[in-house]
């Protein structure tokens, strides 16, 4: 978990540098933005799955 978050932060810093250097509509910036979006999506799915599993566990315990 911590590893993917640090990767996301590095990509975010790199994206901001690229925006400052090339402008917001440059293809290099857009590519980095898409990569960052994919990583964020993976992390969000992982967190949702974790919350879902936690909720199922607590619901099962409460039903007993």
Short mmCIF file of N, CA and C in Angstrom, two decimals:
data_model
loop_
_atom_site.label_atom_id
_atom_site.label_comp_id
_atom_site.label_asym_id
_atom_site.label_seq_id
_atom_site.Cartn_x
_atom_site.Cartn_y
_atom_site.Cartn_z
N UNK A 1 0.82 -1.19 0.00
CA UNK A 1 0.00 0.00 0.00
C UNK A 1 0.87 1.26 0.00
N UNK A 2 1.83 1.30 0.90
CA UNK A 2 2.68 2.48 1.00
C UNK A 2 3.49 2.63 -0.28
N UNK A 3 3.87 1.52 -0.88
CA UNK A 3 4.68 1.57 -2.10
C UNK A 3 3.92 2.24 -3.23
N UNK A 4 2.67 1.86 -3.44
CA UNK A 4 1.90 2.45 -4.55
C UNK A 4 1.61 3.92 -4.28
N UNK A 5 1.41 4.28 -3.03
CA UNK A 5 1.17 5.69 -2.70
C UNK A 5 2.43 6.52 -2.99
N UNK A 6 3.61 5.98 -2.67
CA UNK A 6 4.83 6.72 -2.96
C UNK A 6 5.06 6.83 -4.47
N UNK A 7 4.68 5.79 -5.22
CA UNK A 7 4.79 5.85 -6.68
C UNK A 7 3.85 6.92 -7.22
N UNK A 8 2.64 6.97 -6.67
CA UNK A 8 1.67 7.99 -7.10
C UNK A 8 2.22 9.39 -6.83
N UNK A 9 2.81 9.59 -5.68
CA UNK A 9 3.36 10.90 -5.34
C UNK A 9 4.51 11.28 -6.28
N UNK A 10 5.37 10.32 -6.61
CA UNK A 10 6.46 10.60 -7.54
C UNK A 10 5.91 10.97 -8.91
N UNK A 11 4.92 10.23 -9.37
CA UNK A 11 4.31 10.51 -10.67
C UNK A 11 3.64 11.89 -10.66
N UNK A 12 3.00 12.23 -9.55
CA UNK A 12 2.34 13.52 -9.43
C UNK A 12 3.35 14.67 -9.52
N UNK A 13 4.48 14.52 -8.82
CA UNK A 13 5.53 15.54 -8.88
C UNK A 13 6.08 15.66 -10.30
N UNK A 14 6.29 14.51 -10.94
CA UNK A 14 6.79 14.51 -12.30
C UNK A 14 5.80 15.18 -13.25
N UNK A 15 4.52 14.92 -13.05
CA UNK A 15 3.49 15.55 -13.87
C UNK A 15 3.52 17.07 -13.73
N UNK A 16 3.62 17.55 -12.50
CA UNK A 16 3.66 19.00 -12.27
C UNK A 16 4.89 19.64 -12.91
N UNK A 17 6.03 18.94 -12.84
CA UNK A 17 7.23 19.46 -13.50
C UNK A 17 7.02 19.54 -15.00
N UNK A 18 6.43 18.49 -15.56
CA UNK A 18 6.19 18.46 -17.01
C UNK A 18 5.22 19.56 -17.44
N UNK A 19 4.21 19.79 -16.62
CA UNK A 19 3.26 20.86 -16.94
C UNK A 19 3.98 22.20 -16.97
N UNK A 20 4.85 22.43 -15.99
CA UNK A 20 5.60 23.69 -15.96
C UNK A 20 6.55 23.84 -17.15
N UNK A 21 7.13 22.71 -17.59
CA UNK A 21 8.09 22.77 -18.69
C UNK A 21 7.42 22.85 -20.06
N UNK A 22 6.40 22.02 -20.29
CA UNK A 22 5.86 21.85 -21.64
C UNK A 22 4.47 22.45 -21.85
N UNK A 23 3.77 22.75 -20.79
CA UNK A 23 2.40 23.24 -20.92
C UNK A 23 1.40 22.10 -20.75
N UNK A 24 0.18 22.45 -20.52
CA UNK A 24 -0.81 21.45 -20.12
C UNK A 24 -1.30 20.57 -21.28
N UNK A 25 -1.17 21.03 -22.51
CA UNK A 25 -1.73 20.27 -23.62
C UNK A 25 -0.69 19.48 -24.41
N UNK A 26 0.54 19.40 -23.92
CA UNK A 26 1.59 18.65 -24.60
C UNK A 26 1.34 17.15 -24.44
N UNK A 27 1.69 16.38 -25.46
CA UNK A 27 1.46 14.94 -25.43
C UNK A 27 2.22 14.24 -24.30
N UNK A 28 3.39 14.72 -23.98
CA UNK A 28 4.16 14.12 -22.88
C UNK A 28 3.43 14.30 -21.56
N UNK A 29 2.83 15.45 -21.38
CA UNK A 29 2.08 15.73 -20.15
C UNK A 29 0.82 14.87 -20.11
N UNK A 30 0.14 14.77 -21.22
CA UNK A 30 -1.09 13.97 -21.27
C UNK A 30 -0.81 12.50 -21.00
N UNK A 31 0.30 12.00 -21.49
CA UNK A 31 0.68 10.61 -21.24
C UNK A 31 0.95 10.38 -19.76
N UNK A 32 1.69 11.29 -19.13
CA UNK A 32 1.96 11.17 -17.70
C UNK A 32 0.67 11.27 -16.89
N UNK A 33 -0.23 12.11 -17.33
CA UNK A 33 -1.51 12.26 -16.64
C UNK A 33 -2.32 10.97 -16.70
N UNK A 34 -2.32 10.33 -17.86
CA UNK A 34 -3.04 9.05 -17.99
C UNK A 34 -2.43 7.97 -17.11
N UNK A 35 -1.10 7.93 -17.04
CA UNK A 35 -0.43 6.95 -16.19
C UNK A 35 -0.80 7.18 -14.72
N UNK A 36 -0.81 8.43 -14.31
CA UNK A 36 -1.18 8.76 -12.94
C UNK A 36 -2.64 8.38 -12.67
N UNK A 37 -3.51 8.65 -13.61
CA UNK A 37 -4.93 8.27 -13.45
C UNK A 37 -5.09 6.78 -13.25
N UNK A 38 -4.34 5.99 -14.00
CA UNK A 38 -4.42 4.53 -13.87
C UNK A 38 -3.97 4.07 -12.49
N UNK A 39 -2.87 4.64 -12.00
CA UNK A 39 -2.39 4.27 -10.67
C UNK A 39 -3.39 4.66 -9.58
N UNK A 40 -3.97 5.82 -9.70
CA UNK A 40 -4.95 6.27 -8.72
C UNK A 40 -6.18 5.37 -8.76
N UNK A 41 -6.60 4.97 -9.94
CA UNK A 41 -7.74 4.07 -10.08
C UNK A 41 -7.46 2.73 -9.41
N UNK A 42 -6.28 2.19 -9.61
CA UNK A 42 -5.90 0.93 -8.97
C UNK A 42 -5.97 1.05 -7.45
N UNK A 43 -5.43 2.14 -6.93
CA UNK A 43 -5.44 2.35 -5.47
C UNK A 43 -6.86 2.52 -4.94
N UNK A 44 -7.71 3.24 -5.67
CA UNK A 44 -9.09 3.42 -5.24
C UNK A 44 -9.85 2.10 -5.22
N UNK A 45 -9.64 1.27 -6.24
CA UNK A 45 -10.28 -0.05 -6.27
C UNK A 45 -9.83 -0.91 -5.11
N UNK A 46 -8.53 -0.86 -4.81
CA UNK A 46 -7.99 -1.65 -3.70
C UNK A 46 -8.61 -1.21 -2.38
N UNK A 47 -8.74 0.10 -2.19
CA UNK A 47 -9.33 0.61 -0.94
C UNK A 47 -10.81 0.25 -0.83
N UNK A 48 -11.54 0.34 -1.96
CA UNK A 48 -12.96 -0.04 -1.93
C UNK A 48 -13.12 -1.50 -1.58
N UNK A 49 -12.28 -2.35 -2.16
CA UNK A 49 -12.34 -3.78 -1.88
C UNK A 49 -12.05 -4.04 -0.41
N UNK A 50 -11.08 -3.35 0.13
CA UNK A 50 -10.73 -3.49 1.54
C UNK A 50 -11.92 -3.08 2.42
N UNK A 51 -12.56 -1.96 2.10
CA UNK A 51 -13.72 -1.51 2.87
C UNK A 51 -14.88 -2.48 2.75
N UNK A 52 -15.09 -3.01 1.56
CA UNK A 52 -16.16 -3.98 1.34
C UNK A 52 -15.93 -5.24 2.16
N UNK A 53 -14.70 -5.73 2.16
CA UNK A 53 -14.39 -6.93 2.94
C UNK A 53 -14.55 -6.67 4.43
N UNK A 54 -14.17 -5.49 4.88
CA UNK A 54 -14.33 -5.13 6.29
C UNK A 54 -15.81 -5.07 6.65
N UNK A 55 -16.62 -4.47 5.80
CA UNK A 55 -18.05 -4.37 6.07
C UNK A 55 -18.69 -5.76 6.10
N UNK A 56 -18.31 -6.64 5.19
CA UNK A 56 -18.85 -8.00 5.19
C UNK A 56 -18.47 -8.72 6.47
N UNK A 57 -17.24 -8.53 6.94
CA UNK A 57 -16.79 -9.17 8.16
C UNK A 57 -17.60 -8.69 9.35
N UNK A 58 -17.80 -7.39 9.48
CA UNK A 58 -18.55 -6.86 10.61
C UNK A 58 -20.02 -7.24 10.55
N UNK A 59 -20.60 -7.28 9.35
CA UNK A 59 -21.98 -7.70 9.21
C UNK A 59 -22.16 -9.15 9.59
N UNK A 60 -21.20 -10.00 9.24
CA UNK A 60 -21.27 -11.42 9.59
C UNK A 60 -21.15 -11.59 11.10
N UNK A 61 -20.29 -10.80 11.72
CA UNK A 61 -20.13 -10.89 13.17
C UNK A 61 -21.38 -10.39 13.89
N UNK A 62 -22.02 -9.36 13.38
CA UNK A 62 -23.20 -8.81 14.02
C UNK A 62 -24.41 -9.74 13.88
N UNK A 63 -24.43 -10.54 12.83
CA UNK A 63 -25.55 -11.45 12.60
C UNK A 63 -25.52 -12.64 13.54
N UNK A 64 -24.37 -12.93 14.13
CA UNK A 64 -24.26 -14.11 15.02
C UNK A 64 -24.88 -13.88 16.35
#
